[in-house]
Every structure is written in C-alpha cells, then in structure tokens.
mmCIF file of C-alpha atoms in Angstrom:
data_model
loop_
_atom_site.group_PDB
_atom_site.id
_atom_site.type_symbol
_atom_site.label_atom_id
_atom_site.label_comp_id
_atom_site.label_asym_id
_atom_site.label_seq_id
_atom_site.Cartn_x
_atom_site.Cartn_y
_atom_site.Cartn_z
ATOM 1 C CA UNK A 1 -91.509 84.432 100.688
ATOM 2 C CA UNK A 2 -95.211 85.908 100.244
ATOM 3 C CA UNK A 3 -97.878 83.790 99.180
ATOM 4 C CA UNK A 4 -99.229 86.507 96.876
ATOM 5 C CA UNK A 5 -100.975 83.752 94.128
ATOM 6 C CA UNK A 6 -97.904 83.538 91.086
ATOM 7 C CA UNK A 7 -100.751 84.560 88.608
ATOM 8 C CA UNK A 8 -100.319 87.963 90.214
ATOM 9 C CA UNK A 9 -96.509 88.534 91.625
ATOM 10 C CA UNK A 10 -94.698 87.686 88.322
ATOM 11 C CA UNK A 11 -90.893 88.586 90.239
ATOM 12 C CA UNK A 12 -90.341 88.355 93.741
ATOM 13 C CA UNK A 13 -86.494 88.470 94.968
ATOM 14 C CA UNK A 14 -86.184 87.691 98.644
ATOM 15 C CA UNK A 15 -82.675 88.679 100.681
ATOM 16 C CA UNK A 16 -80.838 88.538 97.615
ATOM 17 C CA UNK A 17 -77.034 88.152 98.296
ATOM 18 C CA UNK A 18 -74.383 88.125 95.781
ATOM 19 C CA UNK A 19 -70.977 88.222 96.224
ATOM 20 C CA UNK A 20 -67.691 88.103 94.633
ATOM 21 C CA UNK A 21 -63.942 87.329 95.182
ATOM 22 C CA UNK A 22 -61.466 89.434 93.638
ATOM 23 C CA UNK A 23 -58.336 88.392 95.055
ATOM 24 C CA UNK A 24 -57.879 88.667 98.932
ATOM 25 C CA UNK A 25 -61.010 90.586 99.328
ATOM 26 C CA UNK A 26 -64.735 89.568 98.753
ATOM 27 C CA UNK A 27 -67.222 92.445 96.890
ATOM 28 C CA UNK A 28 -70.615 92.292 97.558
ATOM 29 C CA UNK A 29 -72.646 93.050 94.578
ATOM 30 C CA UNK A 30 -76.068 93.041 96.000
ATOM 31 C CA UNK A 31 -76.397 93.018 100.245
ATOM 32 C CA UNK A 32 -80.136 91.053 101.037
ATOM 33 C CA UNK A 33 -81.990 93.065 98.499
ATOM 34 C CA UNK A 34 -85.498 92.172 98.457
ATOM 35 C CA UNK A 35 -88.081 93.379 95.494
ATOM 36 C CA UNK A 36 -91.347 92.414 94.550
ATOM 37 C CA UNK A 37 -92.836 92.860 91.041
ATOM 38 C CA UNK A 38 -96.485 92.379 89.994
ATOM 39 C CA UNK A 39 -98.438 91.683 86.601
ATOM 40 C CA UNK A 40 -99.353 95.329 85.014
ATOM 41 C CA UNK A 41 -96.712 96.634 87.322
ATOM 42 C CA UNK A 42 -93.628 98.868 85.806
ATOM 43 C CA UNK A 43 -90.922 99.174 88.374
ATOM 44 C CA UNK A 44 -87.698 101.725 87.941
ATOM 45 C CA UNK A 45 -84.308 101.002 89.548
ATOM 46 C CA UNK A 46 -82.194 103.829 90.176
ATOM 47 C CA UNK A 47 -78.861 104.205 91.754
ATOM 48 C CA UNK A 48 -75.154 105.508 91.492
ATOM 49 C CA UNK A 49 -72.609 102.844 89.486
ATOM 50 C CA UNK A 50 -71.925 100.438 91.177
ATOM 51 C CA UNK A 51 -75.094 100.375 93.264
ATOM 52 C CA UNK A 52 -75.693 96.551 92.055
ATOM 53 C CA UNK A 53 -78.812 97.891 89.759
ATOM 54 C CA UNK A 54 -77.275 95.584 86.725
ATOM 55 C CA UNK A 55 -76.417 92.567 89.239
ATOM 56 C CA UNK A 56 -80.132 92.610 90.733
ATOM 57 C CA UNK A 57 -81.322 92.653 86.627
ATOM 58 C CA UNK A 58 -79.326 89.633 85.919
ATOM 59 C CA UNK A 59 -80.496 87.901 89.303
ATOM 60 C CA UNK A 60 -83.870 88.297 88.324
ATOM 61 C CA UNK A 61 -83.481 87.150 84.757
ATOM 62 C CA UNK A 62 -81.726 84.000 85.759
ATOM 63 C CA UNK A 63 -78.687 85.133 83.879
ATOM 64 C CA UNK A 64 -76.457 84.980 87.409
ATOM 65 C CA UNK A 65 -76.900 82.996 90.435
ATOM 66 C CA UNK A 66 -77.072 84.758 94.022
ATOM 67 C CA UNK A 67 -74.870 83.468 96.221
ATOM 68 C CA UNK A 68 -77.386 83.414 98.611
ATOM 69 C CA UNK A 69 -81.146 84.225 99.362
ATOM 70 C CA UNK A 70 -84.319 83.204 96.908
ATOM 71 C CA UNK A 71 -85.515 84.095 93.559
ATOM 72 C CA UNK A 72 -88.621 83.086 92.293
ATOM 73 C CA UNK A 73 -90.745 83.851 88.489
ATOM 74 C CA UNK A 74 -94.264 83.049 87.785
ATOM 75 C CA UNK A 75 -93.925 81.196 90.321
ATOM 76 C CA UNK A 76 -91.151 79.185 89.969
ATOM 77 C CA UNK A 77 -88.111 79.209 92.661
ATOM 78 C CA UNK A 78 -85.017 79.184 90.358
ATOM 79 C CA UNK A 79 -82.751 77.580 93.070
ATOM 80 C CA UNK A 80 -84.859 74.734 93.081
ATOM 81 C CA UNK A 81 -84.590 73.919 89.304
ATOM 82 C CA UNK A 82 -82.720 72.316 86.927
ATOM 83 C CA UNK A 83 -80.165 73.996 84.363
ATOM 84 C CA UNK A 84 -82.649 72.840 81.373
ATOM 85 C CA UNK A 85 -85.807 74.361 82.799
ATOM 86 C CA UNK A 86 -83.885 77.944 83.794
ATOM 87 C CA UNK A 87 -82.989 77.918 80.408
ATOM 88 C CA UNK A 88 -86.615 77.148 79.162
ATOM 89 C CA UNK A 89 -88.149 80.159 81.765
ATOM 90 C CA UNK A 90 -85.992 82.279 80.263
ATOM 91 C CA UNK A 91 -86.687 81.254 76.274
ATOM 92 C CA UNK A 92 -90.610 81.143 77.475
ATOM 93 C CA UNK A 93 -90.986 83.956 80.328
ATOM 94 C CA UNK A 94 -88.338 86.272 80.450
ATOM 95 C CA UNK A 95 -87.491 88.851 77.846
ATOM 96 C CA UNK A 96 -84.170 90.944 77.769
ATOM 97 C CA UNK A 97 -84.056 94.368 76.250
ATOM 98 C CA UNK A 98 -80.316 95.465 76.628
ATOM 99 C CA UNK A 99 -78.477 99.147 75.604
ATOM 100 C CA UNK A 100 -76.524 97.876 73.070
ATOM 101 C CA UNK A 101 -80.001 96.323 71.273
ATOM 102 C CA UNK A 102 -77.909 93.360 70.660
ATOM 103 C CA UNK A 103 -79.728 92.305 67.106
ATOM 104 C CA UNK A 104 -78.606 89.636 64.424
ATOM 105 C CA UNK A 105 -77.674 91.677 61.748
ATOM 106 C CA UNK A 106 -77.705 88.598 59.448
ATOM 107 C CA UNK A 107 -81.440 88.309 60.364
ATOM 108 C CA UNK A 108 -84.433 90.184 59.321
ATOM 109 C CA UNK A 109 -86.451 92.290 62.067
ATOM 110 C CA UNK A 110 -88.920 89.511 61.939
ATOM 111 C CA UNK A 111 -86.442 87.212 61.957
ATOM 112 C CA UNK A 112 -84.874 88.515 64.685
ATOM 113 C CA UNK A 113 -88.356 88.921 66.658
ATOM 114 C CA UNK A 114 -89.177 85.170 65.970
ATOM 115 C CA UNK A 115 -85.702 83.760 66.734
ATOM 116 C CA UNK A 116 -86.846 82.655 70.750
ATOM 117 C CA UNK A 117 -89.761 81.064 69.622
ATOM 118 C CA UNK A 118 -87.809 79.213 66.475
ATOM 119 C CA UNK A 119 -85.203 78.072 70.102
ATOM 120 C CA UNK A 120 -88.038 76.649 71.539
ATOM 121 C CA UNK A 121 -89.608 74.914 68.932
ATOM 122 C CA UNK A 122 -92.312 76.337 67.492
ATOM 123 C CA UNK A 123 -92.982 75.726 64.007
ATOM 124 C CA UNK A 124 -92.125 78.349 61.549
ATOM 125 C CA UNK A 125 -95.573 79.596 60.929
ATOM 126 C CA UNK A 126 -96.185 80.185 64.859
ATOM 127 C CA UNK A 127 -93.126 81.907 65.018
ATOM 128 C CA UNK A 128 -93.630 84.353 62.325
ATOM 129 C CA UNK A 129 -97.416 84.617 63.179
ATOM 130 C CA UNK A 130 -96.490 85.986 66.530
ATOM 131 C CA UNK A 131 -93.115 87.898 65.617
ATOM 132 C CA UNK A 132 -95.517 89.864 63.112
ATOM 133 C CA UNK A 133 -97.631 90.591 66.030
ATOM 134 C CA UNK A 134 -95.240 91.992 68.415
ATOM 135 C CA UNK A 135 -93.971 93.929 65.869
ATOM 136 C CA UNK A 136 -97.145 95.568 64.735
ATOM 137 C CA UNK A 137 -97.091 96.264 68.745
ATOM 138 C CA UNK A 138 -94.708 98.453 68.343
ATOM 139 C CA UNK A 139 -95.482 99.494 65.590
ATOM 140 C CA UNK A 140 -92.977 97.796 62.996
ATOM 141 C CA UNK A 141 -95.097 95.779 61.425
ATOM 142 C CA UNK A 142 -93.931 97.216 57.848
ATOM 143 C CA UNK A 143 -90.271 96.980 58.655
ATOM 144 C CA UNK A 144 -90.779 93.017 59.264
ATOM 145 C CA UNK A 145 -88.260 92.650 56.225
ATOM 146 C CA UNK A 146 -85.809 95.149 57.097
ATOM 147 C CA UNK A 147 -82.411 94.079 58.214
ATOM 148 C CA UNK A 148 -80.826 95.792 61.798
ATOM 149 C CA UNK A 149 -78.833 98.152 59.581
ATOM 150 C CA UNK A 150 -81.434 99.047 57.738
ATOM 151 C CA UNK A 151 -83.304 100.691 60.617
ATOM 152 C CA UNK A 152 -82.836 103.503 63.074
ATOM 153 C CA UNK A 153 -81.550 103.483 66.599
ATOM 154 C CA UNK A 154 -85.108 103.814 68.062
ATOM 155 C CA UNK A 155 -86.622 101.366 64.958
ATOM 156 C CA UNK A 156 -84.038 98.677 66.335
ATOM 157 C CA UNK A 157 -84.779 99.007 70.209
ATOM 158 C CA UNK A 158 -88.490 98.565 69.120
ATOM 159 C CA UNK A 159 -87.638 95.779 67.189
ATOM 160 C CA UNK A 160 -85.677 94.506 70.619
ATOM 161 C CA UNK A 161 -88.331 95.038 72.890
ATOM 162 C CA UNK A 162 -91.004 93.247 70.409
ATOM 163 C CA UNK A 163 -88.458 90.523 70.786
ATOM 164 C CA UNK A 164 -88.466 90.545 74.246
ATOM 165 C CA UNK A 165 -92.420 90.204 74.779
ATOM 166 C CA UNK A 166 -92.968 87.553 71.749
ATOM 167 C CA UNK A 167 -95.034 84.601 73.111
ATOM 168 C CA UNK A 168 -96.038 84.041 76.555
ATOM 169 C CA UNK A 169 -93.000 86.465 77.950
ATOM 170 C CA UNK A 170 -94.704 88.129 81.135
ATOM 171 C CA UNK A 171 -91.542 89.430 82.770
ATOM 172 C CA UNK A 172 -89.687 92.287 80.854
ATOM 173 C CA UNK A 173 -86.130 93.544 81.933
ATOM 174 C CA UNK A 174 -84.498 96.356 80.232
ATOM 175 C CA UNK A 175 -80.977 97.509 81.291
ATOM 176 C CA UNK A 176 -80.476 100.825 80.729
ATOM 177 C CA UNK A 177 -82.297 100.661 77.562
ATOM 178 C CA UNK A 178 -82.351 104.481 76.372
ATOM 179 C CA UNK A 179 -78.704 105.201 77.082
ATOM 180 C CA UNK A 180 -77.826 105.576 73.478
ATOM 181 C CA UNK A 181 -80.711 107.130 71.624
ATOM 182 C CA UNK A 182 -81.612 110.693 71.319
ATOM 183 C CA UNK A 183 -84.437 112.149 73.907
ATOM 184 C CA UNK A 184 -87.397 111.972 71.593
ATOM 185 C CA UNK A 185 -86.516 108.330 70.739
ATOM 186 C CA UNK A 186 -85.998 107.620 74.406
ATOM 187 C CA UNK A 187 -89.379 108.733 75.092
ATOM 188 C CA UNK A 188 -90.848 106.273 72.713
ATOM 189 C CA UNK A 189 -89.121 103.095 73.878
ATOM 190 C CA UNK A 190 -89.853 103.981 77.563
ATOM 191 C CA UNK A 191 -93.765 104.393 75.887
ATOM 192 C CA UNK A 192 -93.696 101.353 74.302
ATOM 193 C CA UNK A 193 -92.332 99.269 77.833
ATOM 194 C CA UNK A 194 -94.861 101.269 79.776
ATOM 195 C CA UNK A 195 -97.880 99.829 77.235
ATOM 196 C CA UNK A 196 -96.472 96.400 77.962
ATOM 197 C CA UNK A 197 -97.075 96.930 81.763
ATOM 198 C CA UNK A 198 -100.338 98.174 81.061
ATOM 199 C CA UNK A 199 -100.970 95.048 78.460
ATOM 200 C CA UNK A 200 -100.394 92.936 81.807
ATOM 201 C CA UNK A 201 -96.302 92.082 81.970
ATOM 202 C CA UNK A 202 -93.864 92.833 84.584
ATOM 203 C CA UNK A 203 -91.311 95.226 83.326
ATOM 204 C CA UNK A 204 -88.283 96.162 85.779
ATOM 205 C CA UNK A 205 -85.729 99.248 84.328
ATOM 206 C CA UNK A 206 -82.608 100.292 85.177
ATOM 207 C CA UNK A 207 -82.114 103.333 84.546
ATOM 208 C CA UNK A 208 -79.577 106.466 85.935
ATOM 209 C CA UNK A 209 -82.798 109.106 84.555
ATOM 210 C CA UNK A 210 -85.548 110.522 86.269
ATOM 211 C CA UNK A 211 -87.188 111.448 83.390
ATOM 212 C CA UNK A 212 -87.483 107.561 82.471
ATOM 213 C CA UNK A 213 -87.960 106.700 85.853
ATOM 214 C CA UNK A 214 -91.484 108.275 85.883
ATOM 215 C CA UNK A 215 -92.626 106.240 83.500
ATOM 216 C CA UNK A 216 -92.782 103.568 86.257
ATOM 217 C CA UNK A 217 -95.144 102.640 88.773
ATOM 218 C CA UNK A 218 -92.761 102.624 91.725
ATOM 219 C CA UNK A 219 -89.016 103.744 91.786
ATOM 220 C CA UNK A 220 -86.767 101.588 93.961
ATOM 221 C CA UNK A 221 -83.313 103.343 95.043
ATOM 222 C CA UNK A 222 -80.001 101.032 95.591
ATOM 223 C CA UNK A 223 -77.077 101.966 96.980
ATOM 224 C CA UNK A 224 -74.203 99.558 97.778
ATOM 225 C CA UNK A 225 -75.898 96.554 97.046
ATOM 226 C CA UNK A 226 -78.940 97.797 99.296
ATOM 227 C CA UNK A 227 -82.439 98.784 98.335
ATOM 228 C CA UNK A 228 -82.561 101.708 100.372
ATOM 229 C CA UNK A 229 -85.456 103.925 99.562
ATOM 230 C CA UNK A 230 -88.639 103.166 97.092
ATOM 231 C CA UNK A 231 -90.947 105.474 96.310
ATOM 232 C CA UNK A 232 -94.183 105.734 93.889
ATOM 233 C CA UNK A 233 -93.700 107.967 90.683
ATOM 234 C CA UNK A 234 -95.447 110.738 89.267
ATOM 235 C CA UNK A 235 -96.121 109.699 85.930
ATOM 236 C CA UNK A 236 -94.695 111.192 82.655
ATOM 237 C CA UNK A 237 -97.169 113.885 82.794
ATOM 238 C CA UNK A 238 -95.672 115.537 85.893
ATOM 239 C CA UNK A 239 -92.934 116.488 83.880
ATOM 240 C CA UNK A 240 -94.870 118.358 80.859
ATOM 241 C CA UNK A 241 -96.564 120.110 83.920
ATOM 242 C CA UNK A 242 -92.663 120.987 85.821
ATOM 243 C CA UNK A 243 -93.612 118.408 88.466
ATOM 244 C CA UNK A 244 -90.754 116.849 90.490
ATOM 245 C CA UNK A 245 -90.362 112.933 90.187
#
C-alpha cells in the first residue's frame, strides 16, 4: 500500500477482491480493483450495472468485507480491526448518502442530522450544536424542525448529506444519490457534495451520469469488477459551455 501520510489519502483500496457463491458457480463482484482517494478530492465512479460500482462503495464504507485484498481509512486497515472499532470508523468517519435518502420520518431534520453523534455519545447539546451546523451548510438551517415529510425531495437529500458530514466525518460516499430528483435539484445536491470536497473531505459517487460525473475531480470507469479506465473531468462548467466530459 502507499505510504502517502493518512492526513492526506483519506481512502485507499488496494487489489480489492470480492466474490460470491451463488450455487455451483462463484460471481466476482469486484476483480483486484485498486482506488485511491485524497482529502479535498471528489472522485466519480461510472460504469454499466453490474460493473461492481455499488460493491466497491460498500467495500470502502466498511459495510461489506472483500474477500480478499486491503482496505484502509484515515489510516486505518479495516482487516486488521475489531468489529467494535469498524463500527466506531463508520459512526465517526464515514458518512453514507444513499438514493432512497433513507430518513427517520419520526425524527426532526435536526434530529435526524444529530442522530450519529447521539450513537456515539455525545451529549445532547454537542449533537444539536453541530447538526444545526451542517444543516446551515446546506443551507437548512430553518427547516431544523421540519419532519422528512414535511420537506422536498432535494430539502431531504440535503438534510441526508448534512447527516453524512456531521462531526469529524472526512470520507463521504453517495450511491447514486440524484437518481430520483428532478435535474435542477440534482444539480444542487451534486453542488453541495462538491463544496464538501472543497471544505477538505473525501467524497466518492456512483453515478450512471456524465453530467454528475463532472462535478468530480477524477472519473474512474469499472467494468466487470475492473477499474478499467480513469480519467480527470472537466468541471461543471464545460457543460454550460457544450464541452464534452
């Protein structure tokens, strides 16, 4: 693995393997995939379904296991620790933005910002303190009472993403995270995860757009488990100007 300083590479995932049984045959997920992912750094992942973009995002978020090469955050090799620290990297470290938003809709937006940091035991002021920051991050700070029904598609991703950076979170994962909101709204979630890269976080995307894809730093390509291709983006501007990606 490199021994680029862990206050710098936030995500590195060296020959990442994982495969599965189904039946008589074995299907292999992700084939010695290798990414690297810095502080300040926004990284896309394209590729077809099935290209293991979704498997990789899990990998990395020590959600899933690989069956076999190394995975390490801020630092830290996951293979070489303990079920109860995975579990506190990913309260402290690692934030999940998902499609599906995946809310509390018994719990306020603030509430639902401040519900990791309530898991890990900070006291209810912290909590709220920094929920009520995040949230005026994304500019929610005066929907802080309003229940997930209460707001809008793009309202309630915000509210998901300000959930996903509360604290000391400096690794950012968002699967497909635009996939059910209208272009405009789109536009503004990918905005607000591209102003967390710049604030200093690692943020890896999956996405199947190339539109959202610019919004990255570098785009890496999978296909069948693979990373086959990477290349640097244009920026979001290209677009406006009829640039290719």
């Amino acid at each position: 693995m490199s021994t680029v300083s862990p206050d710098a590479r936030v995500l590195e995932m060296h020959a990442v393997t994982k495969t599965y049984v189904d039946g008589a045959n074995t299907v292999t997920a992700l084939d010695a995939a290798s990414l690297a992912v810095d502080a300040g750094e926004m990284v896309a992942i394209m590729g077809t379904s099935g290209s293991g973009k979704s498997t990789l995002l899990a990998i990395a978020g020590a959600l899933l296991a690989p069956t076999s090469g190394e995975v390490a955050v801020c630092g830290e090799v996951l293979g070489q620790i303990g079920v109860r620290d995975l579990a506190r990297l990913r309260r402290q470290r690692i934030g999940f933005v998902f499609q599906d938003f995946n809310l509390l809709p018994t719990l306020t937006a603030l509430e639902n910002v401040a519900l990791p940091l309530d898991l890990d035991g900070a006291s209810s002021a912290t909590a709220r303190s920094e929920a009520r920051r995040a949230l005026a991050v994304v500019g929610l700070r005066e929907r802080a009472r309003s229940f997930p029904d209460e707001l809008s598609g793009g309202e309630r991703q915000r509210v998901a993403i300000a959930r996903a950076t509360v604290g000391r979170r400096r690794l950012l994962l968002a699967d497909e995270p635009t996939g059910a909101l209208d272009s405009v709204t789109g536009e503004a979630v990918l905005r607000g995860l591209r102003e967390r890269a710049d604030d200093g976080a690692a943020v890896v995307v999956v996405t199947h757009d190339a539109r959202h894809a610019a919004w990255a730093d570098r785009i890496v390509y999978l296909s069948d488990g693979q990373v086959v291709d990477e290349t640097r983006a244009s920026g979001p501007e290209s677009l406006l100007s009829g640039g290719a990606v």
